[in-house]
Structures are given as structure tokens and as C-alpha cells.
Tab-separated table of C-alpha atoms in Angstrom:
chain	number	residue	atom	x	y	z
A	1	MET	CA	116.372	-30.168	-42.109
A	2	ALA	CA	114.213	-27.411	-40.658
A	3	LEU	CA	114.611	-23.686	-41.103
A	4	LEU	CA	114.003	-23.245	-37.385
A	5	THR	CA	113.178	-25.600	-34.542
A	6	LEU	CA	110.852	-24.984	-31.621
A	7	GLN	CA	113.822	-25.200	-29.247
A	8	GLU	CA	115.728	-22.507	-31.178
A	9	ALA	CA	112.692	-20.221	-31.095
A	10	LYS	CA	112.233	-20.772	-27.356
A	11	LYS	CA	115.887	-19.945	-26.767
A	12	GLN	CA	115.564	-16.728	-28.818
A	13	LEU	CA	112.527	-15.715	-26.757
A	14	ASN	CA	114.051	-16.824	-23.439
A	15	LEU	CA	111.130	-19.191	-22.812
A	16	THR	CA	111.880	-22.004	-20.397
A	17	THR	CA	108.479	-23.655	-19.989
A	18	ASP	CA	106.282	-25.519	-22.463
A	19	THR	CA	103.234	-23.355	-21.681
A	20	ASP	CA	103.302	-21.553	-25.051
A	21	ASP	CA	104.734	-24.365	-27.203
A	22	ASP	CA	101.606	-24.968	-29.303
A	23	GLU	CA	101.185	-21.284	-30.110
A	24	LEU	CA	104.910	-20.767	-30.673
A	25	LEU	CA	105.029	-23.720	-33.068
A	26	THR	CA	102.536	-21.852	-35.263
A	27	TYR	CA	104.981	-18.933	-35.430
A	28	VAL	CA	107.915	-21.243	-36.161
A	29	ASP	CA	105.997	-22.802	-39.050
A	30	ALA	CA	104.762	-19.418	-40.310
A	31	VAL	CA	108.177	-17.803	-40.819
A	32	THR	CA	109.194	-20.239	-43.572
A	33	ALA	CA	106.908	-18.696	-46.209
A	34	PRO	CA	108.109	-15.066	-45.976
A	35	ILE	CA	111.752	-16.106	-45.773
A	36	GLU	CA	111.439	-18.433	-48.781
A	37	GLU	CA	109.587	-15.676	-50.662
A	38	TYR	CA	112.750	-13.595	-50.335
A	39	ILE	CA	115.519	-16.208	-50.741
A	40	GLY	CA	113.862	-19.201	-52.416
A	41	PRO	CA	113.341	-22.674	-50.980
A	42	VAL	CA	115.296	-23.468	-47.844
A	43	GLU	CA	113.830	-26.809	-46.849
A	44	PRO	CA	114.387	-29.301	-49.720
A	45	ARG	CA	111.282	-30.274	-51.677
A	46	GLU	CA	110.161	-31.466	-55.084
A	47	VAL	CA	108.997	-28.723	-57.444
A	48	ALA	CA	107.467	-29.119	-60.912
A	49	GLU	CA	107.503	-26.341	-63.530
A	50	GLN	CA	106.108	-26.096	-67.034
A	51	HIS	CA	108.251	-24.531	-69.752
A	52	ASP	CA	107.294	-23.785	-73.329
A	53	ALA	CA	110.047	-24.622	-75.809
A	54	GLU	CA	107.798	-24.997	-78.887
A	55	SER	CA	110.058	-22.786	-80.972
A	56	GLY	CA	113.214	-24.578	-79.831
A	57	ARG	CA	115.451	-23.315	-77.028
A	58	ARG	CA	119.109	-24.072	-76.306
A	59	ALA	CA	118.686	-23.286	-72.626
A	60	LEU	CA	115.816	-22.936	-70.191
A	61	VAL	CA	116.008	-21.189	-66.852
A	62	LEU	CA	113.996	-22.640	-64.009
A	63	ARG	CA	111.844	-20.200	-62.043
A	64	THR	CA	112.705	-21.901	-58.757
A	65	SER	CA	116.148	-21.512	-57.238
A	66	PRO	CA	118.297	-22.673	-55.648
A	67	VAL	CA	118.053	-26.106	-57.242
A	68	LEU	CA	119.713	-29.168	-55.750
A	69	SER	CA	119.104	-31.581	-58.619
A	70	LEU	CA	117.095	-32.203	-61.755
A	71	THR	CA	114.781	-35.216	-61.455
A	72	SER	CA	113.095	-35.372	-64.871
A	73	VAL	CA	112.116	-33.477	-68.012
A	74	GLU	CA	108.982	-34.923	-69.587
A	75	PRO	CA	106.724	-33.808	-72.438
A	76	LEU	CA	103.282	-32.540	-71.501
A	77	LEU	CA	101.813	-33.341	-74.908
A	78	THR	CA	101.367	-36.787	-76.421
A	79	GLY	CA	104.186	-37.560	-78.834
A	80	GLY	CA	106.571	-35.044	-77.270
A	81	VAL	CA	110.238	-35.724	-76.596
A	82	SER	CA	111.524	-36.783	-73.181
A	83	TYR	CA	114.984	-35.586	-72.130
A	84	PRO	CA	116.967	-37.969	-69.877
A	85	VAL	CA	118.625	-36.018	-67.049
A	86	ASP	CA	122.021	-37.602	-67.698
A	87	GLY	CA	121.997	-35.783	-71.046
A	88	LEU	CA	121.416	-32.407	-69.397
A	89	VAL	CA	123.591	-29.899	-67.583
A	90	LEU	CA	122.093	-27.995	-64.657
A	91	ASP	CA	123.632	-24.866	-63.170
A	92	THR	CA	122.318	-25.238	-59.612
A	93	GLY	CA	122.978	-21.597	-58.761
A	94	THR	CA	121.139	-20.003	-61.670
A	95	GLY	CA	118.734	-22.827	-62.528
A	96	GLU	CA	119.836	-22.819	-66.181
A	97	VAL	CA	119.383	-26.168	-67.950
A	98	ARG	CA	121.156	-27.073	-71.228
A	99	ARG	CA	121.539	-30.225	-73.263
A	100	ARG	CA	125.010	-31.812	-73.119
A	101	ASN	CA	125.039	-32.263	-76.892
A	102	SER	CA	124.266	-28.537	-77.455
A	103	GLY	CA	120.893	-29.472	-78.948
A	104	VAL	CA	117.652	-27.594	-78.407
A	105	PHE	CA	114.651	-28.322	-76.225
A	106	ARG	CA	111.350	-28.628	-78.081
A	107	GLY	CA	107.759	-28.809	-76.927
A	108	LEU	CA	105.787	-28.090	-73.819
A	109	LEU	CA	107.874	-29.616	-71.019
A	110	LEU	CA	107.476	-30.445	-67.353
A	111	PHE	CA	110.692	-30.036	-65.343
A	112	THR	CA	110.755	-31.770	-61.958
A	113	VAL	CA	113.527	-30.707	-59.592
A	114	GLN	CA	114.645	-30.981	-55.995
A	115	ALA	CA	114.811	-27.380	-54.839
A	116	GLY	CA	116.172	-26.017	-51.586
A	117	ARG	CA	119.464	-25.860	-49.748
A	118	THR	CA	121.847	-28.460	-48.366
A	119	GLU	CA	122.088	-26.558	-45.084
A	120	VAL	CA	120.458	-23.746	-43.185
A	121	THR	CA	123.278	-21.266	-42.670
A	122	PRO	CA	123.616	-19.614	-39.256
A	123	THR	CA	122.637	-16.285	-40.845
A	124	ILE	CA	119.402	-17.663	-42.329
A	125	ASN	CA	118.610	-19.374	-39.022
A	126	LEU	CA	119.238	-16.136	-37.107
A	127	ALA	CA	116.939	-14.260	-39.494
A	128	ALA	CA	114.222	-16.856	-38.841
A	129	ARG	CA	114.692	-16.572	-35.072
A	130	MET	CA	114.536	-12.781	-35.248
A	131	LEU	CA	111.384	-12.920	-37.367
A	132	VAL	CA	109.705	-15.226	-34.843
A	133	GLN	CA	110.757	-12.828	-32.098
A	134	HIS	CA	109.334	-9.853	-33.997
A	135	LEU	CA	106.008	-11.581	-34.657
A	136	TRP	CA	105.820	-12.948	-31.111
A	137	ARG	CA	106.301	-9.455	-29.681
A	138	THR	CA	103.361	-8.102	-31.700
A	139	GLN	CA	101.106	-10.429	-29.685
A	140	ARG	CA	102.646	-9.454	-26.374
A	141	PRO	CA	103.085	-5.658	-26.331
A	142	GLY	CA	104.669	-4.136	-23.281
A	143	ARG	CA	106.216	-7.353	-21.923
A	144	SER	CA	109.695	-6.849	-23.279
A	145	GLY	CA	110.115	-3.063	-23.301
A	146	GLY	CA	111.856	-1.001	-25.918
A	147	LEU	CA	115.208	0.687	-26.221
A	148	ALA	CA	116.299	3.635	-24.088
A	149	GLY	CA	114.566	6.764	-25.288
A	150	GLY	CA	111.407	4.863	-26.205
A	151	GLY	CA	112.665	3.387	-29.488
A	152	GLU	CA	111.449	-0.047	-30.495
A	153	ASP	CA	114.223	-2.468	-31.371
A	154	TYR	CA	112.098	-4.270	-33.969
A	155	SER	CA	110.479	-1.234	-35.554
A	156	VAL	CA	109.883	-1.713	-39.257
A	157	GLY	CA	109.489	1.988	-40.008
A	158	GLN	CA	108.090	2.154	-43.521
A	159	PRO	CA	106.358	-0.881	-45.025
A	160	ILE	CA	108.672	-2.970	-47.181
A	161	PRO	CA	107.378	-3.665	-50.714
A	162	GLY	CA	106.009	-7.199	-50.804
A	163	PHE	CA	106.407	-7.673	-47.035
A	164	GLY	CA	104.528	-4.778	-45.429
A	165	TYR	CA	105.204	-4.469	-41.717
A	166	ALA	CA	105.535	-8.206	-41.005
A	167	VAL	CA	109.269	-8.491	-41.732
A	168	PRO	CA	111.620	-6.029	-40.039
A	169	ASN	CA	114.457	-4.469	-42.012
A	170	ARG	CA	117.079	-6.207	-39.870
A	171	VAL	CA	115.743	-9.629	-40.973
A	172	LEU	CA	115.847	-8.607	-44.652
A	173	GLU	CA	119.382	-7.266	-44.200
A	174	LEU	CA	120.516	-10.634	-42.843
A	175	LEU	CA	118.874	-12.398	-45.788
A	176	ALA	CA	120.211	-9.968	-48.440
A	177	PRO	CA	123.234	-12.112	-49.452
A	178	TYR	CA	120.834	-14.977	-50.256
A	179	ARG	CA	118.173	-12.891	-52.026
A	180	LEU	CA	116.683	-14.239	-55.229
A	181	PRO	CA	117.652	-12.401	-58.418
A	182	PRO	CA	114.947	-10.146	-59.901
A	183	GLY	CA	112.263	-12.076	-61.754
A	184	VAL	CA	112.821	-15.328	-59.825
A	185	ALA	CA	110.156	-16.479	-57.407
């Protein structure tokens, strides 16, 4: 599952030849990072996180979300306790992990999860296509023209904290329903 394909990007840009495919593929690949910075992993992948539960914790919240599944919870120190995943409950939306028996986690632990999404929604895909279009236009000024009255359809206006001028407001507005909660990245 890809966030955006080369063919989708070409369609967004109204490109019908393969002349720019190599360069455009760089743009297609590049938009994943800023979008995932804002909404978390899109393309499924394995992620490992360390969590300190030395003092005992009933629940731990993963820093990566959304989470598809929990693969393992292993101790990082010799003699530590391993927690079989069938004895754990994962809230895939929030990333909260608890023990089924209401016990506590102890020790320095390594959580391995499959993070990402089961599908790329049409809204996320559109945001990716629009971001490619915005970045593509910065390399080709004057080819596509602006709006009547001289306005630029992809103007960012003020820099957006954490994104600068690279991501237009309209892309962030499309991604807003999927935005990570504060403190999650």
C-alpha cells in the first residue's frame, strides 16, 4: 500500500509523458515524511519503542500511532520479564497497552508494533497529490499561472509551525481529521 503512486501524481499534474518520471518519483517519495509527521504512519511498518516501567505501570502509551498490532514486549535488561502479547490489550487508536490480568509492567521494555493504516483514505491521498503539486510548481514557476487577480492558488501565506512554507494550508486542512494528538510523534 502506497500513500501515492507515480500514476496518481502524473494525473494530478496532467502529465501524459514519461519525460519527468524519475524526477517526479522523487517528489512522490518525499511527501510521505511531512504527511506522516502530521498524521502518523500511513504505510504499515515495524516500529520499536523503549519504555521505562521500573516503578511499575498499569498502562503504557506508545509514542507511535496509529498502531495496527502489537508484535512483542521484551525486557531490555538481563533477567527482566517478557510479556506475551496474548496477555495484553492494545487500544489501536490511542496506543495504550494494558495487561489483561490488570497487573503492572515492570522494567525497561522494548515494544515492537506494526504501525500504520489499513488503507489510504481518499482524503489522505488527495492531500498527498496536492502536496506533490505544490512542490512541483515551486520548481516550475510561471508554467501553470495563478488565479484571476494575481493570487496564487497554492500560497502558504505565513509559515506553518513545524512545516514552514513546504506544506500549504489546504493540505493541512485535509489532514486535520487524522492529526496526531499533542505529544505524539
